[in-house]
Structure formats: structure tokens, C-alpha cells
Coordinates of C-alpha atoms in Angstrom, one line a residue:
Chain A
M1 CA -39.2 24.2 -154.9
K2 CA -38.4 25.9 -158.2
K3 CA -34.7 26.6 -159.0
G4 CA -33.1 29.4 -157.0
R5 CA -36.2 30.0 -154.9
F6 CA -36.4 30.6 -151.1
G7 CA -40.1 30.0 -150.5
I8 CA -41.7 32.4 -152.9
H9 CA -38.6 34.7 -153.1
G10 CA -35.6 34.7 -155.4
G11 CA -35.7 33.6 -159.0
Q12 CA -33.9 34.8 -162.0
Y13 CA -35.5 38.1 -163.3
V14 CA -32.8 39.2 -165.7
P15 CA -32.7 40.2 -169.3
E16 CA -32.4 37.3 -171.8
I17 CA -28.9 38.5 -172.7
L18 CA -27.7 37.8 -169.3
M19 CA -29.2 34.3 -169.0
K20 CA -26.2 32.8 -170.6
A21 CA -24.0 34.3 -168.0
V22 CA -26.0 33.3 -164.9
N23 CA -26.4 29.8 -166.3
E24 CA -22.7 29.5 -166.9
L25 CA -22.1 30.7 -163.4
E26 CA -24.5 28.2 -161.9
E27 CA -22.9 25.4 -163.8
A28 CA -19.3 26.4 -162.8
Y29 CA -20.4 26.9 -159.2
N30 CA -22.0 23.4 -159.0
K31 CA -18.8 22.0 -160.5
Y32 CA -16.4 23.7 -158.1
K33 CA -18.3 24.0 -154.8
D34 CA -17.5 20.4 -153.7
D35 CA -14.3 20.2 -155.6
P36 CA -11.4 19.4 -153.1
Q37 CA -8.8 21.3 -155.0
F38 CA -11.0 24.5 -155.3
N39 CA -11.8 24.2 -151.5
R40 CA -8.1 23.7 -150.6
E41 CA -7.2 26.9 -152.6
L42 CA -10.0 28.8 -151.0
K43 CA -9.2 27.7 -147.5
E44 CA -5.5 28.7 -148.1
L45 CA -6.7 32.2 -149.1
L46 CA -9.0 32.5 -146.2
D47 CA -6.5 31.3 -143.6
N48 CA -3.4 32.9 -144.8
Y49 CA -4.5 35.9 -146.7
A50 CA -7.8 37.0 -145.1
G51 CA -6.7 35.9 -141.6
R52 CA -9.4 33.4 -140.8
P53 CA -10.7 32.1 -138.5
S54 CA -11.8 35.5 -137.2
L55 CA -11.8 35.9 -133.3
L56 CA -15.0 35.3 -131.2
Y57 CA -14.3 38.0 -128.6
Y58 CA -16.0 38.1 -125.2
A59 CA -17.0 41.7 -124.7
E60 CA -16.7 41.6 -121.0
K61 CA -16.9 45.4 -120.2
M62 CA -19.9 45.8 -122.4
T63 CA -21.6 42.7 -120.7
K64 CA -20.9 44.1 -117.3
D65 CA -22.0 47.6 -118.3
L66 CA -25.3 46.4 -119.8
G67 CA -25.9 43.9 -117.0
G68 CA -27.7 41.2 -118.8
A69 CA -26.8 38.6 -121.5
K70 CA -23.2 37.8 -122.1
I71 CA -22.0 39.4 -125.3
Y72 CA -19.6 38.0 -127.8
L73 CA -18.5 39.9 -130.9
K74 CA -17.6 37.9 -134.1
R75 CA -14.7 39.9 -135.3
E76 CA -15.2 40.2 -139.1
D77 CA -13.7 43.6 -138.8
L78 CA -10.3 41.9 -138.3
N79 CA -10.6 40.3 -141.7
H80 CA -8.0 41.7 -144.3
T81 CA -9.6 44.8 -145.9
G82 CA -11.6 45.4 -142.8
S83 CA -14.8 43.7 -143.3
H84 CA -16.6 40.4 -144.0
K85 CA -16.9 41.3 -147.7
L86 CA -13.6 39.6 -148.5
N87 CA -15.0 36.1 -147.6
N88 CA -17.3 36.2 -150.6
V89 CA -14.9 38.0 -152.9
L90 CA -12.1 35.5 -152.5
G91 CA -14.5 32.7 -153.3
Q92 CA -16.0 34.4 -156.3
V93 CA -12.8 35.7 -157.8
L94 CA -11.2 32.3 -157.4
L95 CA -14.3 30.8 -159.1
A96 CA -14.1 33.5 -161.9
K97 CA -10.5 32.6 -162.4
K98 CA -11.4 28.9 -162.8
M99 CA -14.0 29.9 -165.3
G100 CA -11.3 31.6 -167.4
K101 CA -12.5 35.1 -166.8
T102 CA -9.9 37.8 -166.9
R103 CA -11.9 40.8 -165.7
V104 CA -14.2 41.4 -162.7
I105 CA -16.7 44.1 -162.2
A106 CA -18.6 45.0 -158.9
E107 CA -21.0 47.5 -157.4
T108 CA -20.2 49.0 -154.0
G109 CA -22.0 51.1 -151.4
A110 CA -19.8 52.0 -148.6
G111 CA -16.8 50.9 -150.6
Q112 CA -16.1 47.9 -148.5
H113 CA -17.1 45.3 -151.2
G114 CA -15.4 47.5 -153.9
V115 CA -12.1 47.5 -151.8
A116 CA -12.4 43.7 -151.2
T117 CA -12.9 43.1 -154.9
A118 CA -10.1 45.3 -155.9
T119 CA -7.9 43.5 -153.4
A120 CA -8.7 40.1 -154.7
A121 CA -8.3 41.2 -158.3
A122 CA -4.9 42.6 -157.5
L123 CA -3.9 39.3 -155.8
M124 CA -5.3 37.1 -158.5
D125 CA -4.2 39.3 -161.5
M126 CA -7.6 40.3 -162.8
E127 CA -8.6 43.5 -164.4
C128 CA -11.1 45.3 -162.1
E129 CA -13.8 47.9 -162.5
I130 CA -15.9 49.2 -159.6
F131 CA -19.1 51.1 -159.9
M132 CA -20.1 53.3 -157.0
G133 CA -22.8 55.9 -156.7
K134 CA -21.6 59.5 -157.0
I135 CA -22.9 60.4 -153.6
D136 CA -21.2 57.4 -152.0
C137 CA -17.9 58.3 -153.7
E138 CA -18.2 61.6 -151.9
R139 CA -19.1 60.1 -148.5
Q140 CA -16.5 57.4 -148.7
A141 CA -13.7 59.2 -150.7
L142 CA -11.0 57.3 -148.9
N143 CA -12.3 54.0 -150.1
V144 CA -12.4 55.4 -153.7
Y145 CA -8.6 56.1 -153.5
R146 CA -8.0 52.8 -151.8
M147 CA -9.5 50.9 -154.7
Q148 CA -7.5 53.0 -157.2
L149 CA -4.3 52.2 -155.3
L150 CA -5.2 48.6 -155.6
G151 CA -5.3 49.1 -159.4
A152 CA -9.1 49.2 -159.9
K153 CA -10.9 51.6 -162.1
V154 CA -13.7 53.3 -160.2
H155 CA -16.7 54.7 -162.0
A156 CA -18.8 57.2 -160.2
V157 CA -22.4 56.4 -161.1
E158 CA -24.4 59.5 -161.9
S159 CA -27.7 57.9 -163.0
G160 CA -30.8 57.7 -160.7
T161 CA -30.2 58.5 -157.1
Q162 CA -26.5 58.0 -157.3
V163 CA -26.2 55.5 -154.5
L164 CA -26.0 51.7 -154.0
K165 CA -29.0 50.7 -156.1
D166 CA -27.8 52.8 -159.0
A167 CA -24.3 51.2 -158.6
V168 CA -26.0 47.8 -159.0
N169 CA -28.1 49.0 -162.1
E170 CA -24.8 50.2 -163.8
T171 CA -22.9 47.0 -162.9
M172 CA -25.6 44.9 -164.5
R173 CA -25.6 47.2 -167.6
E174 CA -21.9 46.9 -167.8
W175 CA -22.3 43.1 -167.6
T176 CA -24.5 43.1 -170.7
N177 CA -21.6 44.6 -172.6
R178 CA -19.2 41.9 -171.8
I179 CA -19.8 38.5 -170.4
S180 CA -17.2 36.4 -172.2
D181 CA -14.3 37.6 -170.2
T182 CA -16.1 39.3 -167.3
H183 CA -17.5 38.1 -164.0
Y184 CA -19.9 40.3 -161.9
V185 CA -18.8 39.8 -158.3
L186 CA -22.1 40.6 -156.6
G187 CA -21.4 41.8 -153.1
S188 CA -24.5 40.6 -151.2
V189 CA -27.0 37.7 -150.9
M190 CA -29.2 39.3 -153.6
G191 CA -29.6 39.5 -157.3
P192 CA -30.6 36.6 -159.6
H193 CA -30.0 33.0 -158.8
P194 CA -27.3 31.7 -158.3
F195 CA -25.9 34.8 -156.6
P196 CA -28.0 34.6 -153.3
T197 CA -26.8 31.1 -152.8
I198 CA -23.1 31.6 -153.8
V199 CA -22.7 34.6 -151.6
R200 CA -24.5 32.9 -148.6
D201 CA -22.3 29.8 -149.0
F202 CA -19.1 31.9 -149.1
Q203 CA -20.2 34.0 -146.1
S204 CA -21.5 31.0 -144.1
V205 CA -17.9 30.5 -142.9
I206 CA -18.9 33.2 -140.2
S207 CA -21.5 31.1 -138.5
R208 CA -19.6 27.9 -139.1
E209 CA -16.7 29.3 -137.1
A210 CA -18.9 31.1 -134.6
R211 CA -20.9 28.1 -133.8
S212 CA -17.9 25.9 -133.0
Q213 CA -16.1 28.7 -131.2
I214 CA -19.1 29.4 -128.9
L215 CA -19.5 25.7 -128.2
E216 CA -15.8 25.5 -127.3
K217 CA -15.9 28.7 -125.1
E218 CA -19.2 28.2 -123.4
G219 CA -20.2 24.6 -124.1
R220 CA -23.7 25.8 -125.3
L221 CA -25.4 27.7 -128.1
P222 CA -26.2 31.5 -128.0
S223 CA -29.7 32.7 -127.2
A224 CA -29.5 35.2 -130.1
V225 CA -27.2 36.1 -132.9
L226 CA -27.4 39.7 -134.3
A227 CA -26.3 41.2 -137.6
C228 CA -27.0 44.4 -139.6
V229 CA -29.0 43.9 -142.8
G230 CA -28.8 45.9 -146.0
G231 CA -28.8 43.3 -148.8
G232 CA -28.0 41.0 -145.9
S233 CA -24.7 39.2 -146.7
N234 CA -23.1 39.4 -143.2
A235 CA -26.4 38.5 -141.6
M236 CA -26.9 35.5 -143.9
G237 CA -23.4 34.4 -143.1
M238 CA -24.0 34.9 -139.4
F239 CA -27.4 33.2 -139.4
Y240 CA -26.9 30.3 -141.8
N241 CA -25.4 27.6 -139.6
F242 CA -27.7 28.5 -136.8
I243 CA -30.9 28.1 -138.7
G244 CA -31.3 24.5 -137.7
D245 CA -30.8 25.4 -133.9
E246 CA -34.3 26.5 -133.1
S247 CA -33.4 27.9 -129.7
V248 CA -31.2 30.5 -131.3
R249 CA -33.0 33.8 -132.2
L250 CA -31.8 35.2 -135.5
I251 CA -32.1 39.0 -135.4
G252 CA -31.4 41.2 -138.4
C253 CA -31.0 45.0 -137.8
E254 CA -32.3 47.2 -140.6
A255 CA -31.4 50.9 -141.2
A256 CA -34.3 53.0 -140.0
G257 CA -32.5 56.3 -140.9
R258 CA -34.3 59.1 -139.4
G259 CA -37.1 56.7 -138.3
I260 CA -39.4 54.4 -140.0
D261 CA -42.3 56.9 -139.7
T262 CA -40.4 59.3 -141.9
K263 CA -39.6 58.8 -145.6
E264 CA -35.9 58.7 -144.8
H265 CA -35.1 55.1 -144.0
A266 CA -33.9 51.9 -145.6
A267 CA -36.1 49.5 -143.5
T268 CA -37.2 47.0 -146.2
I269 CA -38.8 44.4 -143.9
S270 CA -40.5 46.9 -141.7
K271 CA -41.8 49.0 -144.5
G272 CA -41.4 47.3 -147.9
K273 CA -43.7 45.3 -150.1
L274 CA -43.3 42.2 -152.1
G275 CA -41.8 43.0 -155.6
I276 CA -39.4 42.1 -158.3
F277 CA -36.2 44.0 -158.7
H278 CA -32.5 43.5 -159.3
G279 CA -33.1 40.0 -160.6
M280 CA -35.1 38.7 -157.6
K281 CA -38.5 38.5 -156.0
S282 CA -38.3 39.8 -152.5
Y283 CA -39.4 42.7 -150.3
F284 CA -38.6 46.2 -151.5
C285 CA -39.3 49.8 -150.5
Q286 CA -41.6 51.0 -153.3
N287 CA -44.6 53.1 -154.0
E288 CA -48.1 51.9 -155.1
Y289 CA -47.0 51.7 -158.7
G290 CA -44.0 49.7 -158.1
Q291 CA -41.4 52.4 -158.4
I292 CA -38.5 51.8 -156.2
D293 CA -38.2 54.3 -153.4
E294 CA -35.2 56.5 -152.8
V295 CA -34.0 55.1 -149.4
Y296 CA -31.8 56.8 -146.7
S297 CA -29.4 55.7 -144.1
I298 CA -26.3 57.3 -142.5
S299 CA -24.6 54.1 -143.6
A300 CA -23.9 53.8 -147.2
G301 CA -23.7 50.0 -146.9
L302 CA -27.3 49.7 -145.7
D303 CA -28.7 52.3 -148.0
Y304 CA -30.5 49.8 -150.2
P305 CA -34.2 49.5 -151.0
G306 CA -34.3 45.6 -151.0
I307 CA -33.2 42.6 -149.0
G308 CA -31.9 39.2 -150.1
P309 CA -34.5 36.6 -151.0
E310 CA -33.4 34.1 -148.3
H311 CA -33.9 36.8 -145.6
A312 CA -37.3 37.6 -147.1
N313 CA -38.2 33.8 -146.7
L314 CA -36.7 33.6 -143.1
Y315 CA -39.0 36.5 -142.3
D316 CA -42.1 34.9 -143.9
S317 CA -41.4 31.6 -142.0
K318 CA -40.9 33.6 -138.8
R319 CA -37.5 31.9 -138.3
A320 CA -35.7 35.3 -138.2
E321 CA -36.8 38.7 -136.8
Y322 CA -35.9 42.0 -138.3
V323 CA -35.8 45.2 -136.3
P324 CA -35.3 48.8 -137.3
V325 CA -32.4 50.8 -135.9
T326 CA -32.1 54.6 -136.4
D327 CA -29.1 56.7 -137.4
T328 CA -29.0 58.2 -133.9
E329 CA -29.0 54.8 -132.2
A330 CA -26.3 53.5 -134.5
V331 CA -24.0 56.5 -134.0
D332 CA -24.5 56.2 -130.2
A333 CA -23.5 52.5 -130.5
F334 CA -20.5 53.4 -132.6
E335 CA -19.2 55.7 -130.0
Y336 CA -20.2 53.3 -127.2
L337 CA -18.3 50.3 -128.5
S338 CA -15.3 52.5 -129.2
R339 CA -15.2 53.8 -125.6
T340 CA -16.2 50.6 -123.9
E341 CA -14.2 47.9 -125.7
G342 CA -11.7 49.9 -127.7
I343 CA -13.1 48.7 -131.0
I344 CA -14.4 51.2 -133.5
P345 CA -17.1 49.4 -135.4
A346 CA -18.3 50.1 -139.0
I347 CA -21.4 52.3 -138.9
E348 CA -23.2 49.3 -140.6
S349 CA -22.2 46.9 -137.8
S350 CA -23.1 49.7 -135.2
H351 CA -26.8 49.0 -136.1
A352 CA -26.4 45.5 -134.7
V353 CA -24.5 46.8 -131.7
A354 CA -27.3 49.3 -131.1
H355 CA -29.9 46.6 -130.9
A356 CA -27.7 44.5 -128.6
I357 CA -27.5 47.5 -126.2
K358 CA -31.3 47.5 -126.0
L359 CA -31.7 43.7 -126.0
A360 CA -29.0 42.5 -123.6
P361 CA -30.3 44.2 -120.4
T362 CA -33.7 42.5 -121.0
M363 CA -32.1 39.0 -121.0
S364 CA -30.7 36.9 -118.1
K365 CA -27.0 36.5 -117.3
D366 CA -27.3 32.9 -118.6
D367 CA -28.1 34.1 -122.0
I368 CA -25.4 34.6 -124.7
I369 CA -25.7 37.1 -127.6
I370 CA -23.3 37.0 -130.6
I371 CA -23.0 40.2 -132.6
C372 CA -21.5 40.0 -136.0
L373 CA -19.1 42.9 -136.1
S374 CA -19.1 42.9 -139.9
G375 CA -16.5 45.7 -140.4
R376 CA -14.2 48.2 -138.8
G377 CA -15.1 51.8 -138.5
D378 CA -12.1 53.7 -139.7
K379 CA -13.9 54.6 -142.9
D380 CA -16.7 56.2 -141.0
V381 CA -14.7 58.4 -138.6
A382 CA -15.0 61.5 -140.8
A383 CA -18.7 61.1 -141.4
I384 CA -19.4 60.5 -137.6
A385 CA -17.3 63.6 -136.8
R386 CA -19.4 65.7 -139.3
Y387 CA -22.6 64.1 -137.7
R388 CA -21.4 65.4 -134.4
G389 CA -20.5 68.8 -135.8
V390 CA -16.8 68.3 -135.3
N391 CA -14.4 69.9 -137.8
L392 CA -11.6 67.7 -138.8
Y393 CA -8.4 69.1 -140.4
E394 CA -6.3 67.4 -143.0
Chain B
M1 CA -59.7 36.4 -179.0
S2 CA -58.1 38.4 -181.8
N3 CA -55.0 40.5 -181.4
R4 CA -54.0 43.4 -183.5
L5 CA -50.5 41.9 -183.7
D6 CA -51.9 39.0 -185.7
N7 CA -52.2 41.3 -188.7
L8 CA -48.7 42.6 -188.4
K9 CA -46.8 42.3 -191.7
K10 CA -44.1 39.7 -192.0
E11 CA -41.1 42.0 -192.9
G12 CA -40.2 45.6 -193.2
I13 CA -41.9 46.2 -189.9
L14 CA -41.3 49.5 -188.2
G15 CA -41.9 50.1 -184.6
A16 CA -41.7 53.4 -182.8
F17 CA -41.1 53.8 -179.0
I18 CA -42.2 56.7 -176.8
T19 CA -42.4 57.4 -173.2
P20 CA -43.7 60.8 -171.9
G21 CA -40.5 62.1 -170.4
D22 CA -40.9 65.9 -170.1
I23 CA -44.0 66.3 -172.4
D24 CA -47.5 65.9 -171.0
I25 CA -49.6 63.0 -171.9
E26 CA -51.9 64.9 -174.4
K27 CA -48.7 65.9 -176.3
T28 CA -47.5 62.2 -176.1
E29 CA -50.7 61.1 -177.8
E30 CA -50.2 63.7 -180.6
Y31 CA -46.7 62.3 -181.1
I32 CA -48.0 58.8 -181.2
L33 CA -50.5 59.7 -183.9
S34 CA -47.7 61.5 -185.8
M35 CA -45.6 58.4 -185.6
I36 CA -48.5 56.3 -187.0
E37 CA -49.0 58.8 -189.7
G38 CA -45.3 58.4 -190.6
G39 CA -45.9 54.7 -191.1
A40 CA -45.2 53.0 -187.7
D41 CA -46.6 49.5 -187.8
F42 CA -46.8 49.3 -184.1
I43 CA -46.3 51.7 -181.2
E44 CA -44.3 50.7 -178.2
I45 CA -45.1 52.8 -175.0
G46 CA -42.8 52.7 -172.0
I47 CA -44.4 52.7 -168.6
P48 CA -41.7 54.6 -166.6
F49 CA -39.8 52.6 -164.2
S50 CA -37.3 54.2 -161.7
D51 CA -34.6 51.6 -162.3
P52 CA -34.8 50.0 -165.9
I53 CA -31.7 47.8 -165.7
A54 CA -32.3 46.5 -169.2
E55 CA -32.5 50.0 -170.7
D56 CA -29.6 52.4 -171.1
S57 CA -29.3 55.5 -168.9
T58 CA -30.9 57.7 -171.6
I59 CA -34.2 55.9 -171.4
Q60 CA -33.8 55.9 -167.6
E61 CA -33.5 59.7 -167.6
F62 CA -36.8 60.0 -169.6
Y63 CA -38.5 57.6 -167.2
I64 CA -37.4 59.6 -164.3
K65 CA -38.7 62.9 -165.9
A66 CA -42.0 61.2 -166.6
L67 CA -42.3 60.0 -163.0
E68 CA -41.5 63.5 -161.8
N69 CA -44.4 64.7 -163.9
K70 CA -46.8 62.2 -162.2
V71 CA -47.0 59.8 -165.1
N72 CA -47.9 56.3 -163.9
T73 CA -49.4 53.1 -165.0
D74 CA -52.9 54.4 -165.0
T75 CA -52.0 57.5 -167.0
I76 CA -50.6 55.2 -169.7
F77 CA -53.7 53.0 -169.8
D78 CA -55.9 56.1 -170.1
C79 CA -53.7 57.4 -172.9
V80 CA -54.1 54.0 -174.8
K81 CA -57.8 54.1 -174.3
R82 CA -58.1 57.6 -175.8
L83 CA -55.8 56.6 -178.8
R84 CA -58.1 53.7 -179.5
K85 CA -60.8 56.1 -180.7
D86 CA -58.4 57.1 -183.5
T87 CA -56.3 54.2 -184.4
E88 CA -56.2 50.4 -184.6
V89 CA -52.4 50.3 -184.8
P90 CA -51.1 47.7 -182.4
V91 CA -49.8 49.1 -179.1
V92 CA -47.1 47.3 -177.1
I93 CA -46.3 48.2 -173.6
I94 CA -42.7 48.0 -172.4
T95 CA -41.9 48.0 -168.7
N96 CA -40.1 46.0 -166.0
A97 CA -41.6 43.2 -164.0
N98 CA -42.2 45.3 -160.9
P99 CA -44.7 47.8 -162.2
V100 CA -46.8 44.9 -163.5
F101 CA -46.3 42.7 -160.4
S102 CA -47.1 45.5 -157.8
Y103 CA -50.2 46.6 -159.8
G104 CA -51.6 43.1 -159.5
I105 CA -50.9 40.8 -162.5
D106 CA -54.6 40.2 -163.0
R107 CA -55.6 43.8 -162.7
F108 CA -52.7 44.8 -165.1
F109 CA -53.7 42.4 -167.8
E110 CA -57.4 43.2 -167.5
N111 CA -56.6 46.9 -167.9
C112 CA -54.4 46.1 -170.9
R113 CA -57.5 44.5 -172.5
L114 CA -59.9 47.2 -171.5
S115 CA -57.7 50.0 -172.8
G116 CA -56.6 48.3 -176.0
V117 CA -53.0 47.2 -175.3
D118 CA -52.1 44.3 -177.5
A119 CA -48.9 43.0 -176.0
I120 CA -46.3 43.6 -173.3
I121 CA -42.5 43.4 -173.3
M122 CA -40.9 42.8 -169.8
P123 CA -37.1 42.9 -170.4
D124 CA -36.3 41.5 -166.9
V125 CA -38.7 38.5 -167.3
P126 CA -36.9 35.7 -169.2
Y127 CA -38.4 32.4 -170.2
E128 CA -37.8 30.9 -166.7
E129 CA -40.0 33.5 -165.0
V130 CA -42.7 34.2 -167.5
E131 CA -45.1 31.5 -166.2
E132 CA -46.5 33.6 -163.4
F133 CA -47.6 36.3 -165.9
K134 CA -48.8 34.0 -168.7
G135 CA -52.2 32.9 -167.3
E136 CA -53.6 36.4 -166.9
A137 CA -52.1 37.5 -170.2
D138 CA -53.7 34.6 -172.1
K139 CA -57.0 35.1 -170.3
N140 CA -57.1 38.7 -171.6
G141 CA -55.7 38.0 -175.0
V142 CA -52.6 40.0 -174.4
Y143 CA -49.3 38.7 -176.0
I144 CA -46.1 38.6 -173.9
I145 CA -43.3 39.5 -176.3
M146 CA -40.2 37.5 -175.5
A147 CA -36.6 38.4 -176.1
V148 CA -34.2 36.2 -177.9
A149 CA -30.4 36.4 -177.7
P150 CA -27.4 34.4 -179.2
T151 CA -27.5 31.5 -176.7
D152 CA -27.8 27.8 -177.3
E153 CA -30.2 26.4 -179.7
D154 CA -32.3 24.5 -177.2
R155 CA -32.9 27.7 -175.3
I156 CA -33.9 29.6 -178.4
E157 CA -36.2 26.7 -179.4
K158 CA -38.0 26.8 -176.1
I159 CA -38.6 30.5 -176.3
V160 CA -39.7 30.4 -180.0
K161 CA -42.2 27.6 -179.3
D162 CA -44.5 29.6 -177.2
A163 CA -43.8 33.0 -178.9
K164 CA -46.7 35.1 -180.1
G165 CA -46.8 38.4 -182.0
F166 CA -43.2 38.9 -182.7
L167 CA -39.7 38.2 -181.1
Y168 CA -37.4 40.8 -179.8
A169 CA -33.8 40.1 -180.8
T170 CA -31.3 41.4 -178.2
A171 CA -27.5 41.3 -178.2
L172 CA -24.6 41.8 -175.9
A173 CA -22.3 44.5 -177.0
E174 CA -19.7 41.8 -177.8
N175 CA -22.0 39.9 -180.2
T176 CA -21.2 40.1 -183.9
V177 CA -23.4 40.5 -186.9
E178 CA -22.7 36.8 -187.6
D179 CA -24.0 35.9 -184.1
M180 CA -27.3 37.7 -184.9
E181 CA -27.6 36.2 -188.3
K182 CA -27.2 32.8 -186.8
L183 CA -29.8 33.6 -184.1
I184 CA -32.3 34.8 -186.6
S185 CA -31.9 31.7 -188.9
T186 CA -32.3 29.5 -185.8
V187 CA -35.6 31.2 -185.0
K188 CA -36.9 31.1 -188.6
A189 CA -36.0 27.3 -188.8
K190 CA -38.5 26.8 -185.9
K191 CA -41.3 29.2 -186.6
D192 CA -42.5 31.7 -189.1
I193 CA -42.6 34.7 -186.7
P194 CA -41.3 38.2 -187.3
V195 CA -38.1 39.2 -185.5
V196 CA -37.6 42.8 -184.6
T197 CA -34.6 44.6 -183.1
K198 CA -33.6 48.0 -181.9
D199 CA -30.2 47.7 -183.6
E200 CA -30.0 48.8 -187.2
S201 CA -26.9 46.8 -188.0
F202 CA -28.8 43.5 -187.6
K203 CA -30.8 42.5 -190.6
C204 CA -34.2 41.1 -189.5
D205 CA -37.9 41.6 -190.0
G206 CA -38.3 44.9 -188.3
L207 CA -36.7 47.8 -186.5
I208 CA -37.8 49.6 -183.5
L209 CA -36.9 53.3 -183.2
S210 CA -36.4 54.1 -179.6
N211 CA -33.6 56.4 -178.3
E212 CA -33.7 58.2 -181.6
I213 CA -37.3 59.3 -181.2
V214 CA -37.2 60.3 -177.5
K215 CA -34.1 62.3 -178.0
L216 CA -35.7 64.2 -180.9
I217 CA -38.8 64.9 -178.9
D218 CA -36.7 66.1 -176.1
R219 CA -34.9 68.5 -178.4
G220 CA -38.3 70.0 -179.1
M221 CA -38.9 68.4 -182.6
E222 CA -42.5 68.9 -183.5
T223 CA -45.1 66.3 -184.5
K224 CA -44.8 66.9 -188.2
A225 CA -41.0 66.5 -188.2
I226 CA -41.3 63.2 -186.1
S227 CA -43.8 61.9 -188.6
H228 CA -41.1 62.7 -191.3
F229 CA -38.5 61.1 -189.2
V230 CA -40.4 57.8 -189.0
K231 CA -41.2 57.9 -192.6
S232 CA -37.5 58.2 -193.5
Y233 CA -37.1 54.6 -192.2
K234 CA -39.9 53.2 -194.4

């Protein structure tokens, strides 16, 4: 297999001026990934700063209510900064530090990756600049202020459609201005090689823990693991250590927005075509001339027209399944989990919860489902209130 | 198979970029002819792409305007086909990998040949990924213009070895004039091939006028004045 490929997907489709940066990153990653000192430092950060291992929680009320498979939640929402994003960011910022970089830049959609990057930058004394679509800045205003509190400079991206894909465009452009002191902390399992591999490795801690936790609690493997998919980092983290366990179904839940038969969705696997964009070959929502579609989801974090190359390959090989989940289903699931378990999930993670609500009753009581609860929903409360027509007062 | 770029001069080359933006395709053709009249040695036409990460946001705005005006890959091929009745000046297409890939690599390069396109620049296709495009490009006698940047010598050597037509010198904002001089002398030591750039501060064999021209057209500058503008760089 060619370097950085997952089947036919992946690769390094970046301008020549960035090749030096991606090659340098690959070299550094290969040097440090098995370095005992690096791994000690990373483990220390994950255990004593992020709060790992995260809980594997038995959702007993939900299980009883749905009356089928036993449901567990992998509680990435309990990670410091409120989502799985910190797992990758701590790894990458530590790596950047080892590479002698003094400045990090990152894109963000919902703001979770931006907040995580700003956090790690504050902790590790790095200069930090975050690029966020102007529309996302408005829908996630609290996260913008959070990043500023953490000392980051936030750029509202006004080019293109002013959402996540445009934030990625601008961050890549910014990287072409400065590579000597700057590392691009890519937030998902996407982009040019080596990013999909690096991010997957740093996120695979989710399934490494979940697999041993479920074996300890239940003495057997789950029947299915579920995660929401935008670019696909929490899903890749949740799937990775189960890929070899053929009995475990891997189910990614894509944002179907207002429905996959409308134009307003971000369901890349359901509706996308093979293409080359943002440094990688994978599936993308695009028109007949290869123009990237404007996609839509209530969730800013899933509002992305592509999917990471390893997911595209897991889909091709039929090892993983990808299902569409609409805004309405996700919002219902958001409210359901809040009321049933007293856990307010991120609207992104609610897509996975929504599919579990459909799936669990069709399974037997001997089956086990693990849902990756990738983030907490505090950031979404105002948007959900708006969606329900509730007026919130300051 | 002959290629119009084989007759490109060795130095003092002037390239002129255009993408339709807000103007219609007929008017675009008039501008192209005026650029040739002004002395452009080759024309670079941008096939609009929604998300051109290797270009700045100015070019992106023009691409988006063109897309809104229903310009697409076929419109551009037709435009070149009509131009070929009036001119033998080399035409280079610039676009991202995806418009080429999604059109069908074989069909894309066949249409390049049939319409009279001489070469293509895909800024997001580095040396590592060019192989999948090369077969069809070669088959149709279309050159893939590669970018070079101040990197290590081995890398530059690999790129130069297969290069045809000319090379496109690109730089990070942090690269200095010395970095670029070194790059160009590295290229020249390997092969006698013209090196062109968009940045006037780098001394090489040719200059491509890009943002300057599209901005002037956007401000309503007429064809005659564009012709004079191009001439002023000769």
C-alpha cells in the first residue's frame, strides 16, 4: 500500500510549499510515537490533566426504557474541556513542542477542537490562533469567548460558506505563511497524511479503554459500537481497537440535517462521491463538476462535506456501517438522554444516541451497545432552546 | 506530439491569468485576446473551484462568482476551443485536483487535447500524487506543470527530472529572496527549463500576472486598458 493510504483513500494532496511541513511532521511522529519518554509525558497529561480513563457508564434507565440491548456510554464528555477533542490535542501539542514549534493554529467547527487546542496551548506555553467560520462563531459564541479567555486569538472566517470547511481552508492558507515555528493541530482524522494516522492514534485511547472496561464489566465484547461522524475522529477512536473483533458492528452516525432527500444535510457516505479535497482522497458531498457542496447540519461539529479516509475505507470494505440521522432525531435524543440519564450530550453525540434509540429495541437483552458520548451538551443548550422556540434571557 | 509550450521563450516570459468571475464567457475571451495583444506569452485560465486552498481568498471570490454565473469545466473547454480559431498562444489550465478527478481523468485530458489546452497546473497535486494523472496527460500530449518550492535538493531534483513546459516557483511567506535564488539555481543546475512565478520580487525566467488582472477586470477596466497593462510588464 502506498504511503498514507487506506485502500484507495488518503494520500497527500497539498501544495508543494506544504510538503516540507507534512514530511517533517511525519518524521517527528515516527520518532516520538514509540518513544517511552514522550509516551510517559502524554500519559501523565491524559491521566492527570484530561482526567482519563473516561468512565464506561451503564445507562440502566435507558436500557430498561428501550427494552433491548444493554447500553453503555463511553463518557468522553467528562474529559477536561468537555469532549474527546483534548485526547488528540494533547498529543499533537506535545509533539509540536518536541519539534521546537512555538505556535499552534487550528480550525474549529462547533468550537470544541478550538477550545481544546487553546487549552493545551495555554498549558504548554504556545501561541495559539484559531480559525472558525463566521456563522459558527455566531452559533457557538460562548466557545469563542472561552478560547479568548484561554489566550487564543480567534479569527472569524468570512470566505466561502463561513463554516467548518472554510475554517479548514483558512487554516491551511495560514500554514503556508509560516511553517518554521507553527504546527497545524488538525482536529479530525482527515487532511493529508500523516494527519489521519496521527489523530486516529491519539484518539484510539477511547476504544483501548472501552474494550478493556467492557471485558472487565461484562466479560464479553459488545455487539455494536456507535459514534457520530463528521470528519470522524471520535468514531475512529471508538472503532479502532474493535476493528479486529469481527463480531462487533461498527456504526457511524452521519448528520442527515433536514433529511438526505433534501439538499440540507452533511451525510457524506450516504450521498457523497469519491473525490480529492482538503489533502485527501475520500468521499465528499459535491456536484457533477467536483465543486464541494454547501452542507448543513444543526450540529456545527458535523457540518462538514467530507469524511476521513480510514472511514471511507472501512465503508468500502464493509467493516463499518454508516447511517444518516436527522436534526429532529438528534434533538429528540438530546432531550431524551438529558431526561432519562441526567446527562446532557453534545448535539453531535446526540446523533449516535438517536441511532441507539432505534437500534437497541431491535436487539436482544444479551446484546451490548457502546455509544461514544463524544462531548457534553452545555454549548448546545441555547441552540436547542431556539430550535424548540424557547426564549432564553441573559 | 507537439506542444505549444515547447516554443515558449527561455526568459522574459509573461503569463496572464484570468477566470471569468462576474464577466460572461464571451467577454472573458475578449479579455484573453487583449492580454495576448499586450504580449502575454501564455494564458493561464482558472477553472473555478469552490475551495481553492492553494489560492488566496481574492481568487476564491472570483471562482465563487464564476460558479454562481454557471461557469463550469465544459464552459472553459468551449472557451479555449473558440480561442483556438484566433490564436496559437499556449493555454494553461489551473484548477484543483477535484474538478479534474471528478470529471474523469481520461475525459478531462482528452478534452484538453480536443479543445487546445496545452498544460495544466493542479496546485494541490504534489510530486507524490501526480502519477495517477500522468498517464492520461501524456497520452493526450498535455503537460502537467509542477510547482517547486525551497525544500531539500533531492526533492527538487526529483521534480525537475520529469518537468515539462516550465516550472512554477512557489514560496512560503517566510521564504526570503535568497531562498528563492537558491531554489532557482538548484533547478537550473539540473535542467534548462524556464521557471516562472507570481511574485515580482523573485528574479526568474517569467512572471504570471494573476490577482492584478482579475482585480482590474472586476473594477471594470476595458480590454484595451488590460492590453496596455500587460504590455507595461514587457
